[in-house]
Coordinates of C-alpha atoms in Angstrom, one line a residue:
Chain A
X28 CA 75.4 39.6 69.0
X29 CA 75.0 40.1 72.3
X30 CA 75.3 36.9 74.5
X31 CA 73.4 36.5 77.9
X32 CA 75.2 33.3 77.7
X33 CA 78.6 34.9 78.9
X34 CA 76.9 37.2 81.7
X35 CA 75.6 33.8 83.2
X36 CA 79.0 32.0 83.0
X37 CA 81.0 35.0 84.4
X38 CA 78.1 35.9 87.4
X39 CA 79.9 33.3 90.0
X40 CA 82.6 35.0 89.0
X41 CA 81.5 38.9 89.2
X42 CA 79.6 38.1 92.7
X43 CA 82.9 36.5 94.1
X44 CA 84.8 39.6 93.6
X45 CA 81.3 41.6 94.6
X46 CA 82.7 40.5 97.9
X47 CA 85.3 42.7 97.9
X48 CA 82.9 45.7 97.1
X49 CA 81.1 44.7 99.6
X50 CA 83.8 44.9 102.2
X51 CA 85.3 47.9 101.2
X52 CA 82.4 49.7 101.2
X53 CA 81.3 48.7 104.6
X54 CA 84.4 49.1 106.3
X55 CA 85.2 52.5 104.7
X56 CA 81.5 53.3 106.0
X57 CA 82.2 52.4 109.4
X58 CA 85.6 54.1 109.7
X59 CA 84.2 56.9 107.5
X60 CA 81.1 57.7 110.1
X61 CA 83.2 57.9 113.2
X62 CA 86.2 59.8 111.9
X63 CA 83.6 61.9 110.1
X64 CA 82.0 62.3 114.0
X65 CA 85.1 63.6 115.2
X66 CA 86.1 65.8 112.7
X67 CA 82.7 67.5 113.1
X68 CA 83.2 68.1 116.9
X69 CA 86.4 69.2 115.8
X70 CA 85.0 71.8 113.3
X71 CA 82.3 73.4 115.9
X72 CA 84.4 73.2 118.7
X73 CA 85.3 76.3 120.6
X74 CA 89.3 75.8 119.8
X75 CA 90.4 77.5 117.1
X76 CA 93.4 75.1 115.8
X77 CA 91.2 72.4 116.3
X78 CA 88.6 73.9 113.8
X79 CA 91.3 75.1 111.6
X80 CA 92.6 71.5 111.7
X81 CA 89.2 70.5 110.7
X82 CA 88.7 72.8 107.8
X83 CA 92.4 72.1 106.5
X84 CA 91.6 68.0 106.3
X85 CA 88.0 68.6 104.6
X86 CA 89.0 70.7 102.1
X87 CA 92.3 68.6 101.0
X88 CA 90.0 65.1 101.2
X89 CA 87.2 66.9 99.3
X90 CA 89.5 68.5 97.0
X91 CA 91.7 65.7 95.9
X92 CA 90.7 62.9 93.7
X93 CA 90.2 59.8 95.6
X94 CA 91.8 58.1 92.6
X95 CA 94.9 60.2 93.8
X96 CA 94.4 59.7 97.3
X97 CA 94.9 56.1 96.8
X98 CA 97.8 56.2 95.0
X99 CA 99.2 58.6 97.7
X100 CA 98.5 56.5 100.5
X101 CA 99.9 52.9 98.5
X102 CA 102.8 54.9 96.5
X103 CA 104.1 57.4 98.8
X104 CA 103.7 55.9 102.3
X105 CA 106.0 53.1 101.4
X106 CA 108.7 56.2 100.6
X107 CA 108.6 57.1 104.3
X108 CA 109.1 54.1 105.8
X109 CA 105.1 53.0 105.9
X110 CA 104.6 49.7 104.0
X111 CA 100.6 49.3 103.7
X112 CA 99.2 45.7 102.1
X113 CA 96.3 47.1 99.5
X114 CA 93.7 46.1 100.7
X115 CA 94.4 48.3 104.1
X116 CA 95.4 51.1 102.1
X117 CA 92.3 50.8 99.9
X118 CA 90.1 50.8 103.0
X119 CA 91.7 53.7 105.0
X120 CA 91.7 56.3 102.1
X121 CA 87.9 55.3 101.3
X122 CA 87.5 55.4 104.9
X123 CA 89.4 59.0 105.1
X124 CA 87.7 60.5 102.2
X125 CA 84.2 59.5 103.3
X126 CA 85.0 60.7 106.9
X127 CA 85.4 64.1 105.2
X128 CA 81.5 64.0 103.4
X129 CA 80.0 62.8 106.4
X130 CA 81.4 65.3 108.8
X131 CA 80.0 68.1 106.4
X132 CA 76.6 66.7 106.5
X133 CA 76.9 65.8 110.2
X134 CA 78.0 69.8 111.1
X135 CA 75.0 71.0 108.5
X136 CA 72.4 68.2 110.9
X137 CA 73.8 69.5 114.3
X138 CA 73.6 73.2 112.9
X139 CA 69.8 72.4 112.5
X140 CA 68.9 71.1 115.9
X141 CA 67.5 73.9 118.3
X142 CA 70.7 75.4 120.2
X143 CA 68.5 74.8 123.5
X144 CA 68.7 71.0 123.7
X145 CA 72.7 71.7 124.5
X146 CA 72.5 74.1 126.0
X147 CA 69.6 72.2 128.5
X148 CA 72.2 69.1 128.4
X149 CA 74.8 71.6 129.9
X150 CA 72.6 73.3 132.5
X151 CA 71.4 69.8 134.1
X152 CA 75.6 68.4 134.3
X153 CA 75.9 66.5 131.1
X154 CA 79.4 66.0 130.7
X155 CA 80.7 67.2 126.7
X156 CA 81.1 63.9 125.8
X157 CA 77.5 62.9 127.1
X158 CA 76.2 65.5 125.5
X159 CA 77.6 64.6 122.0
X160 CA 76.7 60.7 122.1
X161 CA 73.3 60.7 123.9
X162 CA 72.2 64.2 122.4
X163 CA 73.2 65.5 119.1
X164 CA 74.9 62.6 117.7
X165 CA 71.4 60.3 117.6
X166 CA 69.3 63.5 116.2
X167 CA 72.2 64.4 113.6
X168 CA 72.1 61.1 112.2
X169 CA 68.2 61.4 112.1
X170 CA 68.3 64.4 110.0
X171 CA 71.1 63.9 108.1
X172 CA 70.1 60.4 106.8
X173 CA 69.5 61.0 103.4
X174 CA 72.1 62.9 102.6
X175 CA 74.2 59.8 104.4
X176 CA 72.7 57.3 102.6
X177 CA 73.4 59.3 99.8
X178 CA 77.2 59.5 100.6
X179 CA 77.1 55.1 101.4
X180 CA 75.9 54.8 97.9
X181 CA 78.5 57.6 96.5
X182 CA 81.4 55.1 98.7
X183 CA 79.8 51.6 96.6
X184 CA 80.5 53.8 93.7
X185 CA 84.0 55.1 94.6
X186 CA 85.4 51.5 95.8
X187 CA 85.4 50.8 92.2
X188 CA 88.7 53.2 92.1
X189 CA 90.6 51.0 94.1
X190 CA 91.4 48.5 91.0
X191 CA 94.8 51.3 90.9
X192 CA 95.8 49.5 94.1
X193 CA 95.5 46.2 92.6
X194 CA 92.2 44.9 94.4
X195 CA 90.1 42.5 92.2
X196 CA 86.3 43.8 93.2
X197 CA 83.8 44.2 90.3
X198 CA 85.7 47.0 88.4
X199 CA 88.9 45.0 88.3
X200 CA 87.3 41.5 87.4
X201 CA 85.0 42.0 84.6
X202 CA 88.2 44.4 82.9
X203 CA 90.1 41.0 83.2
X204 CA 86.9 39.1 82.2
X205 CA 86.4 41.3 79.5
X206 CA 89.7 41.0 78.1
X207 CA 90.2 37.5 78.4
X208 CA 86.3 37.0 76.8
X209 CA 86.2 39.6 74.6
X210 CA 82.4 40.6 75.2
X211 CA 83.0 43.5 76.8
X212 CA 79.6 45.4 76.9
X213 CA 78.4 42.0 77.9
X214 CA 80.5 42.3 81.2
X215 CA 80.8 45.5 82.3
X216 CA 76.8 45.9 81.5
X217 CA 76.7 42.9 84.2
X218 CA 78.9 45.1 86.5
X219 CA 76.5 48.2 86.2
X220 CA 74.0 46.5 87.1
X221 CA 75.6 44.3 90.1
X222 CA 76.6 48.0 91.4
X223 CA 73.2 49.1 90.7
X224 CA 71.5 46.2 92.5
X225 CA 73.9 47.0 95.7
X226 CA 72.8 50.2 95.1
X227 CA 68.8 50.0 95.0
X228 CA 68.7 47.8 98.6
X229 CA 71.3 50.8 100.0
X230 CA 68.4 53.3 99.2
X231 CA 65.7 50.8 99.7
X232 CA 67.0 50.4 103.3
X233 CA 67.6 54.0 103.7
X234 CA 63.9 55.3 102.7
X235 CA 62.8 52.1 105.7
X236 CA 64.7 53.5 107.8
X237 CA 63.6 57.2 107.2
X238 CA 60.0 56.5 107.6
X239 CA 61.0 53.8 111.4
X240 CA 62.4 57.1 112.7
X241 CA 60.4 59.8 111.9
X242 CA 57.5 58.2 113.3
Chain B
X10 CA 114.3 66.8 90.2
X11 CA 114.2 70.3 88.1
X12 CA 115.6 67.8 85.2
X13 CA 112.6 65.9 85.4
X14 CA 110.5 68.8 85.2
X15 CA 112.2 70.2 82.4
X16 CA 111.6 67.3 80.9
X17 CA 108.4 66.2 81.7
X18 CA 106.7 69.6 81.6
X19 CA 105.3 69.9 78.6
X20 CA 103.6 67.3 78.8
X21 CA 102.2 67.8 82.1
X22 CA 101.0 71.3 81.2
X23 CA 98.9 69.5 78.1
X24 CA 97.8 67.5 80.5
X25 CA 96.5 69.9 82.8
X26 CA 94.8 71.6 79.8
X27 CA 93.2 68.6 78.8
X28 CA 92.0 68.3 82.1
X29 CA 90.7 71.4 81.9
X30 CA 89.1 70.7 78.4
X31 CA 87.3 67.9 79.2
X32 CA 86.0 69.1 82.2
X33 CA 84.4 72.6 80.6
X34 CA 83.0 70.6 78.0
X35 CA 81.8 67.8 80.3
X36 CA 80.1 70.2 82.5
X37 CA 78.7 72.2 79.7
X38 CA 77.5 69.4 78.0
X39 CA 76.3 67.7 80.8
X40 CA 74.3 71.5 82.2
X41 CA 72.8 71.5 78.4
X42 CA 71.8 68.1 78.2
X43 CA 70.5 67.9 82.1
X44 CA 68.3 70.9 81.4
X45 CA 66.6 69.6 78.2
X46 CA 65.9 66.4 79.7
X47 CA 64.0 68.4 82.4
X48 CA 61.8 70.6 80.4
X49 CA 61.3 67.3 79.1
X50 CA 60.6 65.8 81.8
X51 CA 58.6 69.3 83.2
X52 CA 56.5 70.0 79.9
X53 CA 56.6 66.9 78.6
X54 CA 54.1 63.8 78.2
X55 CA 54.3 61.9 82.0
X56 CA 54.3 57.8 80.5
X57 CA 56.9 58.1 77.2
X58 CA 59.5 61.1 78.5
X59 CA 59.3 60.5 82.2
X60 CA 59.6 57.2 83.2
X61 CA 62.9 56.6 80.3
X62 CA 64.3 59.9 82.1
X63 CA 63.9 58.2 85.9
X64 CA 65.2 55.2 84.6
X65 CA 68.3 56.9 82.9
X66 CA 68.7 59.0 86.0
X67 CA 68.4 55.9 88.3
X68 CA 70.8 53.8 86.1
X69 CA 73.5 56.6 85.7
X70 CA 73.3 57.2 89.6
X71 CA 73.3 53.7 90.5
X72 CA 76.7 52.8 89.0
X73 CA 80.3 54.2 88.9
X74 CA 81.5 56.5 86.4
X75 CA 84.4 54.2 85.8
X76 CA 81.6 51.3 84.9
X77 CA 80.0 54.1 82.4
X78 CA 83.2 55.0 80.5
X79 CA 83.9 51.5 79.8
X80 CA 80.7 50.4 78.4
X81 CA 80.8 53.8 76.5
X82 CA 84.0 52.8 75.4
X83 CA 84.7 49.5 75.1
X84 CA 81.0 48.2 74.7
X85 CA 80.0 51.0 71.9
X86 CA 82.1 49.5 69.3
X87 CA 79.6 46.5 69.4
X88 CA 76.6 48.5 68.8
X89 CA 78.2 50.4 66.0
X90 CA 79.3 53.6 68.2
X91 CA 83.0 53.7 67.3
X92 CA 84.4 56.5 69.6
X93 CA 88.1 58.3 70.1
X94 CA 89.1 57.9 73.5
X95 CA 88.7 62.2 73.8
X96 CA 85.1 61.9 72.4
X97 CA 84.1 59.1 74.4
X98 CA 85.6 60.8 77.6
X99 CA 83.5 63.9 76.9
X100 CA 80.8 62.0 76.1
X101 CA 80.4 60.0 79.2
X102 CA 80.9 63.0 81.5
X103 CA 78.4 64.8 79.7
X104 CA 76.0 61.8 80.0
X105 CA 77.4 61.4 83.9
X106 CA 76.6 64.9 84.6
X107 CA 73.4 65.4 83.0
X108 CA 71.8 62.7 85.1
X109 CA 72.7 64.8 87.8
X110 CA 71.9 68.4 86.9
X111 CA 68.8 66.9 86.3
X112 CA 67.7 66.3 89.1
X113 CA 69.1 69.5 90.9
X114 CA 67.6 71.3 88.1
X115 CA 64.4 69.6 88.8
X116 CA 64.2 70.6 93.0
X117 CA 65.2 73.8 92.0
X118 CA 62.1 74.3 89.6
X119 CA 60.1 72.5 92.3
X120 CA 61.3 75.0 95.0
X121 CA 59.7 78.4 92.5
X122 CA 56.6 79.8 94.3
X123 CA 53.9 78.5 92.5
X124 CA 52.1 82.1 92.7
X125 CA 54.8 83.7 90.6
X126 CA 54.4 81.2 87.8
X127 CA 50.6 81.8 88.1
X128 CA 51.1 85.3 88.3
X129 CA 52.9 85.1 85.1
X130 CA 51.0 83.4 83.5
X131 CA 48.4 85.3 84.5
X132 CA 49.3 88.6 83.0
X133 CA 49.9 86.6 79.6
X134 CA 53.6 85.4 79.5
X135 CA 54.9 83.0 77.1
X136 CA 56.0 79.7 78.7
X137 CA 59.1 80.4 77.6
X138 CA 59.6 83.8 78.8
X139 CA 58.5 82.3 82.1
X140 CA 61.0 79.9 82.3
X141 CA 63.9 82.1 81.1
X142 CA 62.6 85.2 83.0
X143 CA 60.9 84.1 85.8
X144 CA 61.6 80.6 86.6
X145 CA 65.5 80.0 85.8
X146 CA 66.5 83.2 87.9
X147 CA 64.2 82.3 91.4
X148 CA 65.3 78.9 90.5
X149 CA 69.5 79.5 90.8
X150 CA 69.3 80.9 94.4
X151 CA 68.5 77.8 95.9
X152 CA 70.0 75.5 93.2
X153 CA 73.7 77.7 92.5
X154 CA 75.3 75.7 95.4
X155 CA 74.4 72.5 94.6
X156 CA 75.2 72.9 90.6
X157 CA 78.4 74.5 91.8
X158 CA 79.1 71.6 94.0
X159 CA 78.5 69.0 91.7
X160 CA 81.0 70.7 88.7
X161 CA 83.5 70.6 91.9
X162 CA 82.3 66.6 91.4
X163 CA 83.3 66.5 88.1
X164 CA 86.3 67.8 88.3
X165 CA 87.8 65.1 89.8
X166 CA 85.9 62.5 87.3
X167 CA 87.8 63.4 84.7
X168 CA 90.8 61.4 86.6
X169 CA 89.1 58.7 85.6
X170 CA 89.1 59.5 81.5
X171 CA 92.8 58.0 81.9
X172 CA 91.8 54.5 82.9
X173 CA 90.5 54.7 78.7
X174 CA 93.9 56.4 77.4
X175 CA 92.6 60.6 77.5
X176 CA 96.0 61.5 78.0
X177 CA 94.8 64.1 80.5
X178 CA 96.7 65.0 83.9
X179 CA 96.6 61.6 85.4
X180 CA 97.6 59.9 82.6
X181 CA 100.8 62.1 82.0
X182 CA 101.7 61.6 85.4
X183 CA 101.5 58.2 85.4
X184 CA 103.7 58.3 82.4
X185 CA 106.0 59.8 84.7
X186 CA 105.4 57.8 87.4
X187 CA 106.3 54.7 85.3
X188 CA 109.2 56.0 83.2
X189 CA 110.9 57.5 86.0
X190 CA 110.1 55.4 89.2
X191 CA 109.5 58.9 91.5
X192 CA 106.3 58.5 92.7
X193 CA 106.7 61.3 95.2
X194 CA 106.8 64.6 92.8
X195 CA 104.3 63.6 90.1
X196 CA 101.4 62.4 93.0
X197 CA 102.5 65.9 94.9
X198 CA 102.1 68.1 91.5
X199 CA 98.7 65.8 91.2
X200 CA 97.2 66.6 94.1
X201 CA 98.4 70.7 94.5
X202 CA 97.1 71.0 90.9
X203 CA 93.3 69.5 92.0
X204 CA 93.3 71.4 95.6
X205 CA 94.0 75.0 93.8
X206 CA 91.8 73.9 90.9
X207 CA 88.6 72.8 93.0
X208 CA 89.4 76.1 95.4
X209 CA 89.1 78.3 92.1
X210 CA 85.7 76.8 91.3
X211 CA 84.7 77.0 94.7
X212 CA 85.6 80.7 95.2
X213 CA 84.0 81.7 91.5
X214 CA 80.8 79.7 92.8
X215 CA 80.2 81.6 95.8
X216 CA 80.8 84.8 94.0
X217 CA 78.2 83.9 91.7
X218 CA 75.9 83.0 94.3
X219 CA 76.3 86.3 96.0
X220 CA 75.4 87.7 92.4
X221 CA 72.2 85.8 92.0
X222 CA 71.3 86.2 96.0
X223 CA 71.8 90.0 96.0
X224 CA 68.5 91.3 96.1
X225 CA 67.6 88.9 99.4
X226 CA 70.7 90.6 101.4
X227 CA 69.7 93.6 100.4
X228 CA 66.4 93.8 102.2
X229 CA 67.7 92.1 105.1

């Protein structure tokens, strides 16, 4: 039968370790959106290497399994001398991998605003960097906000592979729940729709957000 | 080194085929499946097909694949759907992709000129000619990247089939990874073996795009 009785018991539980979500997620956002910035003024820059450089790291983070990312950066690292603690290694290849999606969608944003606006910047003495932050960087982020919102909740999703690093967020505690209860569509129905509560407020807050700045 | 692939290559080469299994058949499945659910969704009754397919849609989107599997898997038992770890990999992709192709499926019928249905239907097309004839080929141009981009997607998904024993690339290399204590080949063949697989797709989809765009470069 199915039993609400263990979802109730094991929610303290679950939420605890939603924590971890949580964090991953946020901090592989924030790393993910300025990384991602760079690598996009690195892929329409004038410098070829630099855009080559760009291209190379987008297609080998898009093209590679973050499940295998991670084990690269907590399995290999240590073999050349780099010793990362988990939960830094789970961050930085969330962050890495989500700095690769978001410069895409940035470069597509920037594409779309009307070449003019830099080119005005320019003419009136805006320095490159000016130009970038006060300019293209604020509109970018205006236009590409769906599709970033859609990457954030992709990155809720993904944190769940970093159980192979031995973090205990949602994924990782209801499998030891589960085991240790034996009800496991109880539990990892509970996870589903933890994620998918995370989930809803991510979009919610994005379509706000939407409709504040287009207004 | 070269002994270790000697002896660990055979099993890495199932993998990889495995890998390559479950992925045609996931995306296959989950093309076939998204498409039904939205002429369902198109031609069918608003209240009793629409809202369960927004809510499917919703549900599958909101939560990770890995999350799916193991419900699937170790949750189906308990409602009577006893599956083989292959099956229930397949399965869930399937399921996983439809939700998707679904919806891409859906702006892509959105973005057909309404006059060229109404023209169709107009000089007394079937519906379903006009879906097959006119509708699914107008429909590809602006929807081939995004379908082609989200089988790059499932691609690497099916990593994930090894957290429930597929014994697919992953798992054989973890195999190897535990057996041997080298960590540095087996993540190395891992990741080569995804980059020139996802770079095959990727080069195959924009040929095909070219295909289905190649009347609109010809008049420009």
């Amino acid at each position: 039968m199915f039993s609400f009785q263990t979802i109730v018991e094991n929610l303290p539980t679950l939420l605890g370790a939603a924590r971890y979500t949580l964090l991953i997620s946020v901090l592989g956002c924030a790393q993910g959106l300025i990384l991602g910035a760079l690598l996009c003024a690195a892929a329409l820059s004038k410098r070829t290497a630099l855009r080559r450089a760009a291209g190379l790291y987008v297609s080998f983070f898009r093209g590679v399994p973050l499940l295998i990312q991670l084990l690269v950066a907590y399995y290999l690292l240590p073999v050349v001398g780099i010793n990362v603690p988990p939960l830094a290694a789970a961050v930085l290849t969330v962050g890495l991998c989500a700095a690769a999606y978001l410069s895409e969608v940035l470069r597509g944003s920037i594409n779309a605003i009307p070449k003019g606006q830099a080119e005005a910047a320019l003419a009136i003495g805006m320095s490159p960097g000016d130009l970038w932050v006060r300019v293209l960087l604020p509109q970018a982020l205006k236009i590409g906000l769906p599709a970033i919102v859609n990457e954030l909740i992709l990155l809720v999703k993904a944190s769940s592979l970093v159980t192979v690093v031995g973090i205990v967020e949602i994924t990782r505690m209801s499998q030891s729940i589960a085991s240790s209860t034996y009800r496991y569509l109880e539990i990892y129905l509970a996870a589903a729709f933890l994620y998918l509560a995370i989930n809803l407020v991510i979009a919610a807050a994005g379509r706000l957000l939407e409709r504040r700045l287009t207004v | 080194m070269l002994e270790m692939l000697h002896r660990y290559g055979p099993d890495l080469l199932t993998g990889f085929g495995l890998t390559l299994l479950t992925w045609v058949l996931g995306t296959v499945g989950g093309l076939v499946l998204g498409f039904f659910l939205e002429m369902a969704r198109r031609f069918g009754p608003r209240f009793w097909i629409g809202w369960p397919i927004r809510a499917y849609v919703e549900f599958i989107r909101g939560t990770p694949f890995l999350v799916q599997l193991f419900v699937l898997y170790y949750g189906g038992p308990l409602i009577g759907l006893r599956l083989d770890a292959l099956p229930a990999g397949v399965l869930g992709l399937s399921l996983y992709g439809a939700a998707y192709f679904t919806e891409i499926l859906r702006a892509g019928f959105d973005a057909v000129p309404k006059g060229q249905i109404e023209a169709a239907r107009a000089i007394g097309l079937p519906g379903r000619t006009i879906v097959w004839r006119i509708m699914l080929p107008v429909m590809m141009v602006s929807a081939l990247p995004a379908l082609v981009n989200f089988a790059i997607i499932l691609t690497k998904e099916t990593v994930i089939l090894s957290m429930i024993t597929v014994p697919e690339i992953m798992f054989q290399t973890q195999t190897m990874m535990s057996e041997t204590f080298a960590f540095v080949l087996p993540i190395l063949i891992l990741a080569l073996f995804f980059w020139g697989f996802v770079e095959v797709i990727s080069r195959f989809g924009r040929r095909l795009e070219r295909r289905f765009t190649h009347y609109l470069l010809e008049e420009s």
